Coordinates of C-alpha atoms in Angstrom, one line a residue:
M106 CA 140.0 172.8 134.3
N107 CA 139.6 169.5 132.4
G108 CA 135.9 170.0 131.7
I109 CA 134.9 170.7 135.3
F110 CA 132.6 173.7 136.0
Q111 CA 134.3 175.7 138.6
L112 CA 133.2 178.8 140.4
A113 CA 135.8 181.6 140.7
G114 CA 137.2 181.5 144.3
S115 CA 133.8 180.0 145.2
R116 CA 132.3 180.0 148.7
H117 CA 129.9 177.4 147.2
A118 CA 130.3 174.0 145.6
A119 CA 130.7 173.5 141.8
C120 CA 128.9 171.1 139.6
A121 CA 131.1 168.7 137.6
A122 CA 130.5 168.7 133.9
S123 CA 131.3 166.3 131.1
P124 CA 133.2 167.6 128.0
D125 CA 129.9 168.6 126.4
G126 CA 129.2 170.9 129.4
K127 CA 126.4 168.9 131.0
G128 CA 126.6 168.4 134.7
D129 CA 126.4 165.0 136.3
G130 CA 125.3 166.2 139.7
T131 CA 128.7 165.6 141.4
M132 CA 129.5 168.4 143.9
Q133 CA 133.1 169.5 144.2
S134 CA 134.3 171.9 146.9
R135 CA 136.8 174.6 146.0
S136 CA 137.5 175.6 149.6
A137 CA 140.5 173.2 149.9
Q138 CA 142.1 175.0 146.9
K139 CA 142.2 178.3 148.7
P140 CA 145.7 179.3 149.9
A141 CA 146.2 179.9 153.6
K142 CA 146.3 183.5 154.6
D143 CA 150.0 183.2 155.4
A144 CA 150.9 181.3 152.3
P145 CA 154.0 182.6 150.5
V146 CA 153.2 185.0 147.7
A147 CA 155.2 182.8 145.3
E148 CA 152.7 180.0 145.9
Q149 CA 149.6 182.0 145.1
K150 CA 148.1 181.9 141.6
P151 CA 146.9 184.9 139.5
A152 CA 143.5 186.2 140.4
L153 CA 141.6 184.5 137.5
A154 CA 143.6 181.2 137.5
G155 CA 141.1 178.4 136.7
I156 CA 138.8 180.5 134.6
R157 CA 138.6 179.6 130.9
V158 CA 137.6 182.2 128.3
L159 CA 136.5 181.3 124.8
D160 CA 137.5 184.3 122.7
L161 CA 135.5 184.6 119.5
T162 CA 136.6 188.2 118.9
Q163 CA 138.9 189.9 116.5
V164 CA 140.5 193.3 115.7
L165 CA 140.5 195.5 118.9
S166 CA 137.6 195.8 121.4
G167 CA 137.3 192.1 122.1
P168 CA 141.0 191.1 122.0
F169 CA 141.7 194.1 124.3
C170 CA 139.1 192.7 126.8
T171 CA 140.4 189.2 126.6
Q172 CA 144.0 190.2 127.0
M173 CA 143.0 192.0 130.2
L174 CA 141.5 188.8 131.5
A175 CA 144.5 186.8 130.3
D176 CA 146.8 189.2 132.2
L177 CA 144.8 188.5 135.3
G178 CA 145.4 184.8 134.9
A179 CA 142.5 183.5 132.9
E180 CA 143.1 180.7 130.2
V181 CA 142.1 182.4 126.9
I182 CA 141.3 180.3 123.9
K183 CA 141.3 182.5 120.8
V184 CA 139.2 181.1 118.0
E185 CA 139.9 182.4 114.5
G186 CA 138.5 181.8 111.1
P187 CA 140.5 180.3 108.2
T188 CA 142.2 183.7 107.3
G189 CA 143.0 184.5 110.9
D190 CA 142.2 187.7 112.9
I191 CA 142.0 190.7 110.6
A192 CA 144.4 192.5 113.0
R193 CA 147.2 190.2 112.0
S194 CA 147.5 191.9 108.6
M195 CA 147.1 195.5 109.6
P196 CA 150.0 197.7 108.4
P197 CA 152.4 199.3 108.8
S198 CA 154.8 197.2 110.9
F199 CA 155.1 193.4 111.3
I200 CA 156.9 190.9 113.5
G201 CA 157.1 187.7 111.4
N202 CA 153.7 187.3 109.8
D203 CA 151.8 189.3 112.4
S204 CA 151.3 193.0 112.7
T205 CA 152.4 194.9 115.7
Y206 CA 148.8 195.9 116.0
Y207 CA 147.9 192.2 116.7
V208 CA 150.9 191.6 118.9
A209 CA 149.9 194.5 121.1
I210 CA 146.6 193.0 122.3
N211 CA 146.9 189.2 122.1
R212 CA 149.5 188.0 124.6
N213 CA 148.9 185.1 127.0
K214 CA 146.4 183.4 124.7
R215 CA 146.3 180.2 122.7
S216 CA 144.9 180.1 119.1
V217 CA 142.7 177.5 117.4
V218 CA 141.6 178.0 113.8
L219 CA 138.1 176.7 112.9
D220 CA 135.8 177.3 109.9
M221 CA 132.7 178.2 111.9
K222 CA 130.6 178.0 108.7
T223 CA 131.1 174.3 108.5
A224 CA 129.0 171.9 110.6
A225 CA 132.1 170.4 112.2
G226 CA 133.7 173.8 112.9
S227 CA 130.5 175.2 114.4
D228 CA 130.0 172.1 116.6
A229 CA 133.6 172.4 117.8
V230 CA 133.0 176.0 118.9
R231 CA 129.8 174.9 120.6
R232 CA 131.6 172.2 122.5
L233 CA 134.5 174.5 123.5
A234 CA 131.9 177.0 124.8
L235 CA 130.4 174.3 127.0
V236 CA 133.8 173.6 128.6
S237 CA 134.5 177.3 129.2
D238 CA 133.4 179.7 131.9
I239 CA 133.1 182.7 129.6
V240 CA 132.4 183.3 125.9
I241 CA 133.2 186.7 124.4
E242 CA 132.2 187.6 120.8
N243 CA 132.2 190.8 118.8
F244 CA 130.3 189.7 115.6
R245 CA 127.5 191.8 114.3
P246 CA 124.2 191.0 116.1
G247 CA 122.7 187.9 114.8
V248 CA 125.8 186.2 113.4
C249 CA 126.2 183.8 116.2
D250 CA 122.6 182.7 115.8
R251 CA 123.2 181.9 112.1
L252 CA 126.4 180.0 113.0
G253 CA 124.5 177.8 115.4
F254 CA 125.9 178.8 118.8
S255 CA 123.8 181.6 120.3
A256 CA 123.9 182.7 123.9
E257 CA 120.4 181.6 124.4
K258 CA 121.0 178.0 123.2
L259 CA 124.3 177.6 125.0
R260 CA 123.0 178.9 128.3
E261 CA 120.1 176.5 128.1
E262 CA 122.7 173.7 128.0
K263 CA 125.0 175.3 130.6
P264 CA 123.2 177.9 132.8
S265 CA 126.5 178.8 134.5
L266 CA 128.0 180.1 131.3
I267 CA 128.8 183.8 131.1
W268 CA 128.3 185.2 127.5
C269 CA 129.5 188.7 126.6
S270 CA 128.7 190.4 123.3
I271 CA 130.5 193.5 122.2
S272 CA 129.1 195.4 119.2
G273 CA 128.8 198.9 117.9
F274 CA 125.3 199.6 119.0
G275 CA 124.2 196.7 121.1
Q276 CA 121.8 193.8 120.5
H277 CA 118.7 195.9 120.1
G278 CA 117.7 199.4 119.0
P279 CA 117.3 201.2 115.7
Y280 CA 121.1 201.2 115.0
R281 CA 121.5 197.5 115.8
D282 CA 122.5 196.3 112.3
K283 CA 124.6 199.3 111.3
P284 CA 128.3 198.8 110.9
A285 CA 130.4 200.5 113.5
Y286 CA 134.0 201.4 113.9
D287 CA 135.9 203.4 116.6
M288 CA 135.7 206.7 114.8
I289 CA 132.0 206.2 114.0
V290 CA 131.1 205.8 117.7
Q291 CA 133.4 208.7 118.7
A292 CA 131.5 210.9 116.3
L293 CA 128.0 209.7 117.3
S294 CA 128.7 209.9 121.0
G295 CA 129.5 213.6 121.0
G296 CA 133.1 213.0 122.2
M297 CA 134.6 214.3 118.9
S298 CA 132.6 217.5 119.2
L299 CA 134.6 218.2 122.4
T300 CA 138.0 217.4 121.0
G301 CA 140.2 219.7 119.0
E302 CA 141.1 223.4 119.1
R303 CA 138.3 225.8 119.9
D304 CA 138.4 227.5 116.5
G305 CA 139.2 224.4 114.6
T306 CA 137.4 221.3 113.4
S307 CA 136.5 218.2 115.5
V308 CA 139.1 215.5 115.6
R309 CA 139.1 211.9 116.9
A310 CA 141.0 211.0 120.0
G311 CA 144.6 210.0 119.4
I312 CA 144.0 206.5 120.8
P313 CA 141.0 204.3 119.7
I314 CA 139.0 205.1 122.8
G315 CA 135.8 203.7 121.3
D316 CA 137.2 200.2 121.0
L317 CA 139.3 200.4 124.2
A318 CA 136.5 201.7 126.4
A319 CA 134.1 198.9 125.2
G320 CA 136.8 196.3 126.0
M321 CA 137.3 197.8 129.5
Y322 CA 133.5 198.0 130.3
A323 CA 133.2 194.4 129.0
S324 CA 135.9 193.1 131.4
T325 CA 134.2 194.9 134.3
A326 CA 130.9 193.4 133.4
I327 CA 132.4 189.9 133.1
L328 CA 134.0 190.2 136.6
A329 CA 130.7 191.3 138.1
A330 CA 129.0 188.3 136.4
L331 CA 131.7 185.9 137.8
H332 CA 130.8 187.2 141.3
R333 CA 127.1 186.7 140.6
R334 CA 127.8 183.2 139.5
E335 CA 129.8 182.5 142.6
V336 CA 126.8 183.5 144.7
T337 CA 123.9 182.1 142.6
G338 CA 125.5 179.4 140.4
R339 CA 124.1 181.1 137.3
G340 CA 125.9 182.9 134.5
E341 CA 124.8 186.0 132.6
T342 CA 124.2 187.3 129.2
I343 CA 126.1 190.7 128.8
D344 CA 125.4 193.2 126.0
I345 CA 128.1 195.9 125.5
S346 CA 127.5 198.7 123.0
M347 CA 130.5 200.8 121.9
L348 CA 128.2 203.8 121.5
D349 CA 126.8 203.3 125.0
C350 CA 130.3 203.2 126.5
Q351 CA 131.3 206.5 124.7
A352 CA 128.1 208.2 125.9
A353 CA 128.8 207.1 129.4
L354 CA 132.3 208.7 129.1
L355 CA 130.7 212.1 128.5
S356 CA 130.3 212.2 132.2
Y357 CA 130.1 215.8 133.6
Q358 CA 130.0 217.3 130.1
A359 CA 126.6 215.7 129.5
S360 CA 125.4 216.6 133.0
F361 CA 126.3 220.2 132.3
Y362 CA 124.2 220.3 129.2
L363 CA 121.3 218.3 130.7
A364 CA 121.2 220.8 133.7
S365 CA 121.8 224.1 131.8
G366 CA 120.7 223.5 128.2
Q367 CA 124.1 224.9 127.0
V368 CA 126.0 222.8 124.5
P369 CA 129.7 222.4 125.4
G370 CA 132.1 222.8 122.6
R371 CA 135.7 221.9 121.8
Q372 CA 138.0 222.1 124.7
G373 CA 141.2 222.7 122.9
R374 CA 144.3 222.8 125.1
E375 CA 142.6 224.5 128.0
H376 CA 139.9 224.0 130.6
D377 CA 136.5 225.7 130.6
S378 CA 136.8 227.0 134.2
I379 CA 140.5 226.8 135.3
A380 CA 142.7 229.4 133.5
T381 CA 146.0 227.8 134.6
Y382 CA 145.1 224.2 133.5
R383 CA 146.4 224.1 129.9
T384 CA 149.4 223.6 127.7
F385 CA 152.2 226.1 127.0
K386 CA 155.0 225.9 124.5
A387 CA 158.6 226.2 125.8
K388 CA 161.7 227.7 124.0
D389 CA 162.6 224.4 122.4
G390 CA 159.1 223.9 120.9
I391 CA 158.1 221.2 123.4
E392 CA 154.8 221.6 125.1
L393 CA 154.1 221.4 128.9
V394 CA 150.9 220.9 130.8
I395 CA 150.4 223.1 133.8
A396 CA 147.8 222.3 136.4
A397 CA 148.0 225.1 139.0
L398 CA 144.6 224.6 140.7
T399 CA 145.2 226.2 144.1
E400 CA 146.2 229.7 145.2
R401 CA 149.5 228.3 146.5
M402 CA 150.2 226.6 143.2
W403 CA 149.4 229.9 141.4
T404 CA 151.8 231.9 143.6
S405 CA 154.5 229.3 143.1
L406 CA 154.0 229.3 139.3
C407 CA 154.4 233.1 139.2
D408 CA 157.5 232.8 141.4
V409 CA 159.1 230.3 139.0
L410 CA 158.2 232.2 135.9
G411 CA 159.3 235.6 137.1
G412 CA 158.4 238.6 135.0
P413 CA 155.6 241.0 135.9
D414 CA 153.9 240.9 139.4
L415 CA 151.0 238.7 138.4
V416 CA 150.2 237.7 141.9
N417 CA 149.1 241.2 142.8
D418 CA 147.6 242.1 139.5
S419 CA 144.0 243.0 140.2
R420 CA 142.8 241.0 137.1
F421 CA 144.2 237.8 138.5
L422 CA 143.8 237.9 142.2
T423 CA 141.4 234.9 142.5
A424 CA 140.8 231.8 140.4
H425 CA 137.5 233.2 139.3
Q426 CA 139.1 236.5 138.2
R427 CA 141.8 234.5 136.3
S428 CA 139.1 232.5 134.5
I429 CA 137.1 235.7 133.5
N430 CA 140.3 237.4 132.3
R431 CA 141.9 234.3 130.8
N432 CA 142.4 235.9 127.4
Q433 CA 144.5 238.6 129.0
L434 CA 146.5 236.2 131.2
W435 CA 147.3 233.6 128.6
P436 CA 149.5 235.8 126.3
I437 CA 151.5 236.9 129.3
L438 CA 152.1 233.3 130.4
E439 CA 152.9 232.1 126.8
D440 CA 155.6 234.8 126.5
L441 CA 157.2 233.8 129.8
F442 CA 157.3 230.1 129.0
L443 CA 159.3 230.9 125.8
A444 CA 162.3 231.9 128.0
R445 CA 163.5 228.4 128.8
N446 CA 163.4 224.8 127.5
A447 CA 160.7 222.4 128.6
D448 CA 162.9 220.2 130.8
E449 CA 164.2 223.3 132.6
W450 CA 160.7 224.4 133.3
R451 CA 159.7 221.0 134.4
Q452 CA 162.5 220.7 137.0
A453 CA 161.9 224.2 138.3
L454 CA 158.2 223.8 138.7
D455 CA 158.5 220.3 140.2
A456 CA 160.8 221.8 142.8
Q457 CA 158.1 224.3 143.8
G458 CA 155.3 221.7 143.9
V459 CA 153.5 223.0 140.8
P460 CA 151.9 220.1 138.9
V461 CA 153.7 220.0 135.5
A462 CA 154.2 217.4 132.7
I463 CA 155.9 217.5 129.4
V464 CA 153.6 216.4 126.5
N465 CA 155.5 213.3 125.8
T466 CA 155.7 211.7 122.4
V467 CA 155.5 207.9 122.3
D468 CA 159.3 207.5 122.1
R469 CA 159.7 209.5 125.4
V470 CA 157.0 207.4 127.1
A471 CA 158.8 204.2 126.2
V472 CA 161.9 205.4 128.2
D473 CA 160.1 207.4 130.9
P474 CA 161.7 206.4 134.3
Q475 CA 158.3 205.9 136.0
I476 CA 157.0 203.8 133.1
R477 CA 160.1 201.7 133.2
H478 CA 160.1 201.4 137.0
R479 CA 156.6 200.0 136.9
G480 CA 157.4 197.5 134.3
M481 CA 155.0 199.0 131.7
V482 CA 157.1 198.0 128.8
L483 CA 157.1 194.2 128.4
D484 CA 159.6 192.1 126.5
L485 CA 158.0 189.2 124.8
A486 CA 159.7 186.3 123.1
S487 CA 158.2 183.4 121.1
E488 CA 159.6 179.9 121.0
D489 CA 160.6 180.4 117.3
G490 CA 162.7 183.4 118.1
R491 CA 160.4 186.3 117.5
Q492 CA 160.7 189.2 119.9
A493 CA 158.5 192.2 120.7
Q494 CA 158.1 195.0 123.2
V495 CA 154.6 196.0 124.1
M496 CA 152.9 198.1 126.8
G497 CA 152.2 196.1 129.9
D498 CA 149.5 195.3 132.4
P499 CA 148.6 198.4 134.5
I500 CA 146.8 196.3 137.2
F501 CA 149.2 195.6 140.0
M502 CA 148.2 193.0 142.5
K503 CA 150.5 192.3 145.4
E504 CA 149.7 188.7 145.9
S505 CA 148.2 187.5 142.6
R506 CA 150.0 189.3 139.8
R507 CA 150.9 187.2 136.8
S508 CA 154.7 186.5 136.9
S509 CA 155.3 185.9 133.2
H510 CA 153.8 186.4 129.8
T511 CA 153.6 184.4 126.6
F512 CA 154.1 185.7 123.0
P513 CA 150.8 186.3 121.0
P514 CA 150.1 183.0 119.3
A515 CA 150.5 182.3 115.6
A516 CA 147.2 181.5 113.9
G517 CA 146.3 177.9 114.6
E518 CA 149.4 177.3 116.8
H519 CA 147.4 175.3 119.3
T520 CA 144.6 173.9 117.2
E521 CA 145.5 170.2 117.6
A522 CA 146.3 170.6 121.3
I523 CA 143.0 172.3 122.1
L524 CA 140.9 169.8 120.2
R525 CA 142.7 167.0 121.9
E526 CA 142.9 168.4 125.4
L527 CA 139.5 170.1 125.7
L528 CA 137.3 168.1 123.4
G529 CA 138.9 164.7 123.8
M530 CA 139.4 164.2 120.1
N531 CA 141.8 161.6 118.9
A532 CA 144.4 161.9 116.1
D533 CA 142.1 160.5 113.4
E534 CA 139.2 162.8 114.3
I535 CA 141.5 165.8 114.3
D536 CA 143.0 164.8 110.9
A537 CA 139.5 164.4 109.5
M538 CA 138.7 168.0 110.6
I539 CA 141.9 169.3 109.0
A540 CA 141.3 167.3 105.8
S541 CA 137.7 168.7 105.5
K542 CA 139.0 172.2 106.1
S543 CA 136.9 172.5 109.2
A544 CA 140.1 173.1 111.3
F545 CA 143.5 174.4 110.4
V546 CA 146.9 174.1 112.0
R547 CA 149.6 176.7 112.0
E548 CA 151.3 176.1 108.7
K549 CA 148.0 175.7 106.8
V550 CA 146.4 179.0 107.8
T551 CA 146.0 181.5 104.9
Q552 CA 148.0 184.6 105.5
T553 CA 146.2 187.8 104.5
T554 CA 148.1 190.7 103.1

């Protein structure tokens, strides 16, 4: 972008900006850059090509969000402190100096390492923000103000800037300054109270849904703000709370309580109202999920299972009766499923149109034919020979999908290039920042253990 303020796919003109982000009044039309309707797909760029993101986040929620934007084609500049992103050192497995945790959520980015507590480092971050379209941070509320690059100040200098903050509880409210982690917000949101066996204790979700949902909501908000900017020329200040996101995911469970006053409990491996929507264990100990929601599916399930005449049993004639008498139905079905192995049941039920799935372990997911067919396992390779496999981008765009992916950057891998290209710094200025420990290049970054 070379310091030019550009509107994403704009129907309007864009105002040129100098490297410090201040417009000079020049109008530049983007319409000439639009591909013709009949342009070959190979010539069309990813959807967010031309959008620059300054990524001040670490660990999971923020990096997951910025990786989504990078997968869609945005240029993502990852700013790290002198010890690098905490996620780089998270055990148990590593590829080179970086953990697989970090590698999973940081592809397609460039890394610059700055000490934001120094005047020169803080000023560099401010200047990078002013030549970016979007800034994303997940510090505790108030930290950016103390470091000297708050949303309010930067948006005064550049009204078109989109600023997104992700935090545990948001930028205001009684919990604002409390520390928050994924499991904390899962607990506070009520989601954990719905998870686990009915007669057991509450458990957290197997994936870090508190962090991931916040990252996904943030990316949605950012894309909405980009559209608003296209129309109005103004950016936005976005406040994403992990707790808010988890509360929103309560969906119909919260509506049920708010309407009835009844508090829903742990769901276990079954459904509150559908008796044949649950897991069953097969002969080989592998679990299957059955989702026989219609009468046709129920009849087909009974035909495949064999055994007693369940279809004509007066206790199970309708879905409502099966729900009422679930505690009588389940032991019968559990015994029948023990007659064959999981893969045998899957094939037989698939053939009869009964929705069925094996409860896959992660190793089975990695080789699942549908997952492989869709390219959901990516092979990444770095220039220095490191290799990794990660889960891919689930957003498939026919004409603007990213065609290749870069290995997650080493800490400070692009420090010099970014300071030179985006801030116009010369070699002496960059060397001075490195000498004063305001900036760090790859080999000088402290590796945490």
